[in-house]
Short mmCIF file of C-alpha atoms in Angstrom, two decimals:
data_model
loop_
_atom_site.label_atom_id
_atom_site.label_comp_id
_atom_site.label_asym_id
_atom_site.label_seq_id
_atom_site.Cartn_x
_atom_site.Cartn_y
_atom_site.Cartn_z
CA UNK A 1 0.00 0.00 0.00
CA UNK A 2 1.14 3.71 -0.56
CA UNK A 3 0.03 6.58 1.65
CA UNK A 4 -0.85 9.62 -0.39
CA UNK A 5 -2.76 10.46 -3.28
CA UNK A 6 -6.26 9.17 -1.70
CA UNK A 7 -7.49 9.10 1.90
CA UNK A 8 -7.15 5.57 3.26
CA UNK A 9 -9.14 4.23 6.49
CA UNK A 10 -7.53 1.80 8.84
CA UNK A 11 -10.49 0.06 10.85
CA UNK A 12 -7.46 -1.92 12.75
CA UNK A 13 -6.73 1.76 14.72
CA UNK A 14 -10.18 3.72 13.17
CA UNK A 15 -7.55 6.52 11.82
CA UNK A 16 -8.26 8.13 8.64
CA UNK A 17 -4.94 9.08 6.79
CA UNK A 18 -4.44 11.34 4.23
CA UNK A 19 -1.46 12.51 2.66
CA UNK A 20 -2.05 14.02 -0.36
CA UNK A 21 1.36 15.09 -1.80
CA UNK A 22 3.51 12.84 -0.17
CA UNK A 23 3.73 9.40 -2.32
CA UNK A 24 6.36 6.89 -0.82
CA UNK A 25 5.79 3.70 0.22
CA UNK A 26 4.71 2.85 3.89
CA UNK A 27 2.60 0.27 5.47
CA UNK A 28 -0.59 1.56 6.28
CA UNK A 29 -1.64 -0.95 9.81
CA UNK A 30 0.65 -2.48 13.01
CA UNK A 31 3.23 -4.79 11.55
CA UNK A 32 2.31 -9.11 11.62
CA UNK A 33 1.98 -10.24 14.04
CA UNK A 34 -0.13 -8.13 15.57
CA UNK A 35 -0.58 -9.75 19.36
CA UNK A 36 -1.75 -7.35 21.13
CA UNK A 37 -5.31 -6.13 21.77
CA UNK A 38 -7.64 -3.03 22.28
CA UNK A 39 -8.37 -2.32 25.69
CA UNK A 40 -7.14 -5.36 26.82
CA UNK A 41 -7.30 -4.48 30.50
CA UNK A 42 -10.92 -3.48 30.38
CA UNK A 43 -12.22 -6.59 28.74
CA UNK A 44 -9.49 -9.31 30.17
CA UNK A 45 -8.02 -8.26 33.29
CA UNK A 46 -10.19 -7.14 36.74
CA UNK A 47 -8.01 -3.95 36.41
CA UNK A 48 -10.59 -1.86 34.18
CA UNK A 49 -9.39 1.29 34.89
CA UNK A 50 -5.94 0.70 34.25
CA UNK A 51 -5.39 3.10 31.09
CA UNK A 52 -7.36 5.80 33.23
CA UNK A 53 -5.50 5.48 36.20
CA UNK A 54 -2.40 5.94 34.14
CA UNK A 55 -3.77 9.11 32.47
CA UNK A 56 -4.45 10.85 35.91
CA UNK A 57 -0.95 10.37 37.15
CA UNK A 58 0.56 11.74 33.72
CA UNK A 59 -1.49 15.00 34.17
CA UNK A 60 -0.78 15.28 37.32
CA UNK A 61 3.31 15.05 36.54
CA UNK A 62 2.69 17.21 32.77
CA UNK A 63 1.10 19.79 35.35
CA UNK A 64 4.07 20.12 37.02
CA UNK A 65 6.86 19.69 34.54
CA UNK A 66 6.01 19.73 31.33
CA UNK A 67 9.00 18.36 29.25
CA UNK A 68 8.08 15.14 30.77
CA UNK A 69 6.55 14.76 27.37
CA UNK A 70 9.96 14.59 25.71
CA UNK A 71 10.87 12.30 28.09
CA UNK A 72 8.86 9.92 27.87
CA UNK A 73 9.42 9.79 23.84
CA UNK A 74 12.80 9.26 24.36
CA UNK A 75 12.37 6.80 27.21
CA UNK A 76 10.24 4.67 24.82
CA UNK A 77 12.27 5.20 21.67
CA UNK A 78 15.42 3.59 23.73
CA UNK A 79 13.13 0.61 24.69
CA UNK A 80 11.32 -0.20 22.02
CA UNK A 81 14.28 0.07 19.60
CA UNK A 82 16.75 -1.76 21.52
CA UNK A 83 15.07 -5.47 22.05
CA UNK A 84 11.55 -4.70 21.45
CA UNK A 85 9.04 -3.12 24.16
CA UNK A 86 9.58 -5.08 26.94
CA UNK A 87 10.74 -2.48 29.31
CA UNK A 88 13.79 -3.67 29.43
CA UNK A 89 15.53 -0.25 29.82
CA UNK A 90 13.56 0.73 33.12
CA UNK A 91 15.77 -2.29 34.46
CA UNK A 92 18.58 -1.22 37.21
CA UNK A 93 21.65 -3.07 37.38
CA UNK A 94 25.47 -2.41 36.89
CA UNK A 95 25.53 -3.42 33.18
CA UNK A 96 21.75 -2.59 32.34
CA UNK A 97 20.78 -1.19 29.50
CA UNK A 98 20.40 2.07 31.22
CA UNK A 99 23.97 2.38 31.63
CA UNK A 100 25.31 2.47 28.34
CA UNK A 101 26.30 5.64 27.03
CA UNK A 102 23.76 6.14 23.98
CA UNK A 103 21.00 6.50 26.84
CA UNK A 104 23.26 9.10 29.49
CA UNK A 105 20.52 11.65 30.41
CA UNK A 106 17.24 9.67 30.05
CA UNK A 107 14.72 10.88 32.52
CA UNK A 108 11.50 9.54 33.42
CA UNK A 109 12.03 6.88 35.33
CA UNK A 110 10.17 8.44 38.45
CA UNK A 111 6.81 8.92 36.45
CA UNK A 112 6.95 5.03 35.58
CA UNK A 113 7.75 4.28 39.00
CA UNK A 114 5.01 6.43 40.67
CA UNK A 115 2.22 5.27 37.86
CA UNK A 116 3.88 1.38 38.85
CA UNK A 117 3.29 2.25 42.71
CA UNK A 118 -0.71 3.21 41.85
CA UNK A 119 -1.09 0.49 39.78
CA UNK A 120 0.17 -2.37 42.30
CA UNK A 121 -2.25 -0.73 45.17
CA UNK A 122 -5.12 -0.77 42.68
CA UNK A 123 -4.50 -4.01 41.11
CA UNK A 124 -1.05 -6.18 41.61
CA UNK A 125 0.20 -8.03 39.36
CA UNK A 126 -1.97 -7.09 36.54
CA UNK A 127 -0.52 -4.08 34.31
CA UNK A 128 2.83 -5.07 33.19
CA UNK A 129 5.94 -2.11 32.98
CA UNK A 130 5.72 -2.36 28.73
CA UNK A 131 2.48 -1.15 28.45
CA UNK A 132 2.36 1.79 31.63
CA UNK A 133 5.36 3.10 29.73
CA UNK A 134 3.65 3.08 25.89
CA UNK A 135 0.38 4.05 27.71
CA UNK A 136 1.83 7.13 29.68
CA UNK A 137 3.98 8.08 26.44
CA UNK A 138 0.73 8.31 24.93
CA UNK A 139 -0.85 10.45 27.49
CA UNK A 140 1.52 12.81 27.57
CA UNK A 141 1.62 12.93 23.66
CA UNK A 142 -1.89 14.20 23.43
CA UNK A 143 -1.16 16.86 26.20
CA UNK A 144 1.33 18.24 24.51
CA UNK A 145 -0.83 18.99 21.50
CA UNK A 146 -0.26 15.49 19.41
CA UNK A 147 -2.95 12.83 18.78
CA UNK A 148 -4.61 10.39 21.39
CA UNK A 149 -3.57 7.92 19.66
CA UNK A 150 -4.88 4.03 20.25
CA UNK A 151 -2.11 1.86 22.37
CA UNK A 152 -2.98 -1.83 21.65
CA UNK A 153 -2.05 -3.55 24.85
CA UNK A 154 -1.27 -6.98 26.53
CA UNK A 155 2.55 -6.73 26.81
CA UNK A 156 4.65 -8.68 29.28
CA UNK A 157 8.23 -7.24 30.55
CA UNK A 158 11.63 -8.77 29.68
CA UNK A 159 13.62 -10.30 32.05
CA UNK A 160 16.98 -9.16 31.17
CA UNK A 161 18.89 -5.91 30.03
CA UNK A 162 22.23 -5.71 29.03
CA UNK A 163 24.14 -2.22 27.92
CA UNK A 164 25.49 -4.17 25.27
CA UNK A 165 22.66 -4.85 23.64
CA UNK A 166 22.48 -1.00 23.15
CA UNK A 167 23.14 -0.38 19.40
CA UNK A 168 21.03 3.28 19.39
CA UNK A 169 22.70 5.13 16.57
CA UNK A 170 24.32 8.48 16.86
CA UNK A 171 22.42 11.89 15.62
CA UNK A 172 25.02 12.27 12.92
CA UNK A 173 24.19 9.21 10.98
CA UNK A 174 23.75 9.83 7.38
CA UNK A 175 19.73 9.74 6.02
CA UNK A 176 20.73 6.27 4.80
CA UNK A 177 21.86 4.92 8.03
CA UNK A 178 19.34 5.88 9.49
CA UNK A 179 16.46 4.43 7.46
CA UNK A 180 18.22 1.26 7.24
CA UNK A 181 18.10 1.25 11.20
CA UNK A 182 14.50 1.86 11.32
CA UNK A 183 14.05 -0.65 8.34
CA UNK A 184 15.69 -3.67 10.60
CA UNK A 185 12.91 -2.98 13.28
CA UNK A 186 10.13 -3.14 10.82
CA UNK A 187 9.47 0.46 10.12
CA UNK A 188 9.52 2.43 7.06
CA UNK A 189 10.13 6.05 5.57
CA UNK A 190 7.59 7.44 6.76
CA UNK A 191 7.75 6.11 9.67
CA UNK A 192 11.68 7.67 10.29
CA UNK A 193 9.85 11.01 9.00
CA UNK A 194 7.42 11.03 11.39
CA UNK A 195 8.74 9.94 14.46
CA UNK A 196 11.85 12.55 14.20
CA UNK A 197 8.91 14.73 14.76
CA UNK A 198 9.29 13.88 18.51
CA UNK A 199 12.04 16.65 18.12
CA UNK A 200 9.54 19.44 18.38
CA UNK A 201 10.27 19.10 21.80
CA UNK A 202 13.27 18.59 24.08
CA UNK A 203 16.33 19.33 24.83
CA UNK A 204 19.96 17.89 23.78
CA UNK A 205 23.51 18.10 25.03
CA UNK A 206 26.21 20.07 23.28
CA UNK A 207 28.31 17.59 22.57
CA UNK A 208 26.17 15.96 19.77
CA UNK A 209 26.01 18.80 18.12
CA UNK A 210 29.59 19.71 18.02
CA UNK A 211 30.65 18.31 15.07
CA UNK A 212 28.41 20.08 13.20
CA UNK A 213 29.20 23.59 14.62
CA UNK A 214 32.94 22.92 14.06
CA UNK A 215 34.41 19.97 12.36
CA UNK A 216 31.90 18.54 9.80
CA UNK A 217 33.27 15.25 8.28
CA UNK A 218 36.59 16.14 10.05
CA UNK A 219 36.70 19.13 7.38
CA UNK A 220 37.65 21.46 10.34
CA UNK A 221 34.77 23.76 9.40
CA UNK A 222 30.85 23.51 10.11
CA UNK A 223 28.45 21.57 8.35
CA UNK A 224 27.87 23.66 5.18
CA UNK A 225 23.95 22.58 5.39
CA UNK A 226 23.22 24.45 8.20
CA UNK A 227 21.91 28.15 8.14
CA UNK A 228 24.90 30.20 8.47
CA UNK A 229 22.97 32.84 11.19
CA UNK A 230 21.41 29.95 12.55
CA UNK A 231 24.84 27.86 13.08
CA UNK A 232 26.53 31.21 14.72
CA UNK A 233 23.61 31.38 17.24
CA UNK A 234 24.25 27.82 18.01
CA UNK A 235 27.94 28.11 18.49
CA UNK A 236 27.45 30.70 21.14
CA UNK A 237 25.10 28.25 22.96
CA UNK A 238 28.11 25.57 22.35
CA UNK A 239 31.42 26.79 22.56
CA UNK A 240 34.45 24.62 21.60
CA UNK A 241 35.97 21.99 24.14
CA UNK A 242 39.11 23.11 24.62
CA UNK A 243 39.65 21.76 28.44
CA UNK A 244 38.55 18.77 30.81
CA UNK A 245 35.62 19.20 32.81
CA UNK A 246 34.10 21.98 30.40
CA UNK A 247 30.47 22.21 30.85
CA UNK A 248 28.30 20.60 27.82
CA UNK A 249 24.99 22.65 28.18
CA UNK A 250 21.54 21.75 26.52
CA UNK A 251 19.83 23.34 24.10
CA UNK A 252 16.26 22.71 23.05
CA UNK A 253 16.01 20.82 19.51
CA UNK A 254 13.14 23.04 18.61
CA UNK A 255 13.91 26.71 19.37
CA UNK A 256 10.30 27.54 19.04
CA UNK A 257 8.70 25.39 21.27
CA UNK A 258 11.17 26.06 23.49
CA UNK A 259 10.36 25.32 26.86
CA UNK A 260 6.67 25.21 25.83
CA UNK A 261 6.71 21.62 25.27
CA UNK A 262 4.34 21.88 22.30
CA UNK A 263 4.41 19.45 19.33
CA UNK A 264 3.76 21.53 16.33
CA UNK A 265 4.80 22.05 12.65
CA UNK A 266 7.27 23.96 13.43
CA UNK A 267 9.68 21.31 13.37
CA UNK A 268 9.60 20.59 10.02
CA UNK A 269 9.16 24.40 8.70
CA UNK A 270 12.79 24.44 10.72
CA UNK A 271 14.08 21.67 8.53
CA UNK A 272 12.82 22.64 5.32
CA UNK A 273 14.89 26.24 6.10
CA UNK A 274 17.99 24.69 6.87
CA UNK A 275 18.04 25.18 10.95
CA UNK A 276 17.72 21.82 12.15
CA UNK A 277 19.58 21.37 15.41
CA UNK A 278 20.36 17.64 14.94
CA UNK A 279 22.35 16.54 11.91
CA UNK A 280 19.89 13.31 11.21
CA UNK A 281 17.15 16.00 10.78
CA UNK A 282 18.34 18.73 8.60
CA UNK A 283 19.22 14.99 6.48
CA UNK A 284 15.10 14.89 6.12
CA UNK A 285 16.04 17.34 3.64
CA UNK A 286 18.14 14.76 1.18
CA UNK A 287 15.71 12.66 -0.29
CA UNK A 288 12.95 12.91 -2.12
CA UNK A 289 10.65 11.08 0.43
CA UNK A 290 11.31 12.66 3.31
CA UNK A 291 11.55 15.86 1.27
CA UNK A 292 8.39 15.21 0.61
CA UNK A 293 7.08 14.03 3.68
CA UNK A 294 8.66 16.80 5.37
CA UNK A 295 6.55 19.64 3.16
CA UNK A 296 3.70 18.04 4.25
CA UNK A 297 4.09 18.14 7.52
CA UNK A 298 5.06 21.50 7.60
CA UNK A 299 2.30 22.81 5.53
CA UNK A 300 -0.51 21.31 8.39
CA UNK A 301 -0.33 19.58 11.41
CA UNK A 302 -3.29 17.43 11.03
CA UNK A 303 -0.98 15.89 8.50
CA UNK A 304 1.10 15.10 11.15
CA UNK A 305 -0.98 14.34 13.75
CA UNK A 306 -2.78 11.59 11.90
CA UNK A 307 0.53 10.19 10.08
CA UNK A 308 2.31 10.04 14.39
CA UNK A 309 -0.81 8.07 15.47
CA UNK A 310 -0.25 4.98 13.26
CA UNK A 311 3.64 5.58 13.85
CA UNK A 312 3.80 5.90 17.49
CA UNK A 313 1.50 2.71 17.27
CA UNK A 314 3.61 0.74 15.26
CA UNK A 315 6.84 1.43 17.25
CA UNK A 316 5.03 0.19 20.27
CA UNK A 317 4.59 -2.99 17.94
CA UNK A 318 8.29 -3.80 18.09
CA UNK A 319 9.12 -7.32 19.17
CA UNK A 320 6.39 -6.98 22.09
CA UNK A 321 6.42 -10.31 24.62
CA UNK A 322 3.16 -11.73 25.21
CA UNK A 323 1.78 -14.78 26.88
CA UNK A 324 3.69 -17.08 28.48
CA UNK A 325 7.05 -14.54 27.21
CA UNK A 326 8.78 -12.23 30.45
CA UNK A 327 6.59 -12.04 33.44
CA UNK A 328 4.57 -8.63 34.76
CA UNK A 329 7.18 -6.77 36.99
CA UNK A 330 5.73 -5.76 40.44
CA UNK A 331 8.77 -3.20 40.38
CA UNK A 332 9.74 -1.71 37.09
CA UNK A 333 13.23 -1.24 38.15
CA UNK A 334 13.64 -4.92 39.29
CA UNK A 335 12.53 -8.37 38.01
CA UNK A 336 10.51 -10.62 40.56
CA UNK A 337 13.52 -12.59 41.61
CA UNK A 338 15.33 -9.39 42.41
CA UNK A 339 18.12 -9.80 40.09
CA UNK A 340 18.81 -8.02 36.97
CA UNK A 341 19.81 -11.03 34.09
#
């Protein structure tokens, strides 16, 4: 199937799509096999309320600190991506997958664990880690201004987490690196296009962004894609490190959200004029599908909004245990022997 062209309706999730100038292949449903189910506490679980009981806790949290949003993206983004959605990086341990260094800074662990503490008063042993963390994600999606998207549900939690099983790629990667990476967990072009639209929000460290400020390609000189005002703003955000123990500030990846939190279009009306903070965004810009994908997204964020429900749906998709598979965590830090595999 091709999105674009035509609206398509996908009774699986009840979104209508419709993309009308973007025309690149993409799968249009949750990738086989689909094993999870709608509101699968509600109608197979005595937890009912589950998904509600999650929703009250992420207001309550948004209400108080809004980039919680962004972190929850990024939270699930380093799950689902690594060994599937099995909330394996909510694991402690020495060598979890916490601990390696493509995941320093992740935050919101303490919403997870608070949501996790409700839960287990309310109903133990029912609502596993996997889904809390794709439910809340959700939640705090839609108060940021994206879609309420549907989160199919029924997920168990892994058992082990290992930092070498860690293989996140860097924000430099080239465009084709980086659909190639999303390709090998079942996603697609539009998929990569959409979901880099979780950097309308957020903040990132300096040193990521170094390379392009200063040394580009090792060419000693800054990458020559970037908007020249736009580049000398960002160097005097992110000096050079010329000593140990210089600080590495944040910046936020979207400028214009800022620390509004707000997922908007603006995003992509930043790529398509050349001031992309990341590298593997202003690369959007380098092929004529995200080109194209990346126009339409800018030009309406309906476009977007519909396109990051089936998206944000099908990364929660990834490699999902369910079953018999992992076991439901009664801590989300620890497995129920206590031990971290």
């Amino acid at each position: 199937m091709r999105r674009g062209q035509k609206c398509v309706f996908f009774p699986l999730l009840a979104i209508a799509l419709c993309l009308c100038t973007a025309n690149v292949d993409a799968g249009i449903t949750l990738q086989p096999p689909v094993k999870l189910k709608w509101h699968y506490y509600r109608q197979n679980t005595t937890c009912t309320y589950a998904e509600e009981f999650v929703r009250h806790q992420v207001e309550l949290f948004w209400k108080a600190d809004r980039s919680i949003t962004a972190k929850l993206l990024r939270l699930l983004y380093s799950d689902c991506f690594v060994t599937g959605c099995d909330a394996s990086i909510l694991l402690d341990g020495p060598d979890s997958e916490k601990t390696a260094p493509q995941n320093w800074g992740l935050g919101g662990f303490v919403a997870i664990d608070k949501i996790k503490e409700v839960l287990e008063i309310r109903c133990p042993g029912v609502v596993s880690c996997a889904d809390i963390l794709n439910l809340a994600t959700r939640d705090a999606v839609h108060l940021a201004g994206g879609p309420a998207y549907p989160v199919f549900t029924g997920r168990r939690d892994g058992v082990s987490s290992k930092a070498s099983t860690v293989d996140l790629p860097s924000p430099s990667i080239s465009w084709g690196e980086a659909l190639a990476y999303f390709k090998s967990r079942g996603l697609d072009v539009l998929d990569l296009g959409t979901l880099l639209g979780a950097h309308s929000m957020g903040r990132t460290h300096c040193r990521y962004i170094l390379d392009r400020l200063y040394n580009f390609n090792n060419t000693g000189r800054p990458d020559p894609s970037m908007n020249k005002a736009f580049a000398d703003q960002m160097r005097k955000q992110c000096p050079q490190r010329t000593k140990k123990g210089q600080s590495d500030p944040l910046v936020f990846l979207n400028p214009e959200s800022s620390s509004k939190y707000t997922l908007t279009e603006s995003f992509y009306k930043r790529v398509l004029s050349y001031q992309s903070v990341l590298g593997v965004d202003q690369q959007l810009l380098f092929s004529n599908d995200t080109l194209q994908i990346t126009q339409e997204f800018a030009g309406g964020f309906e476009y977007l909004r519909r396109s990051l429900a089936l998206s944000m749906s099908r990364m929660g998709n990834i490699n999902v245990l369910t079953g018999n598979a992992g076991e439901i965590r009664r801590n989300c830090r620890y497995i129920n022997d206590g031990k971290t595999q």
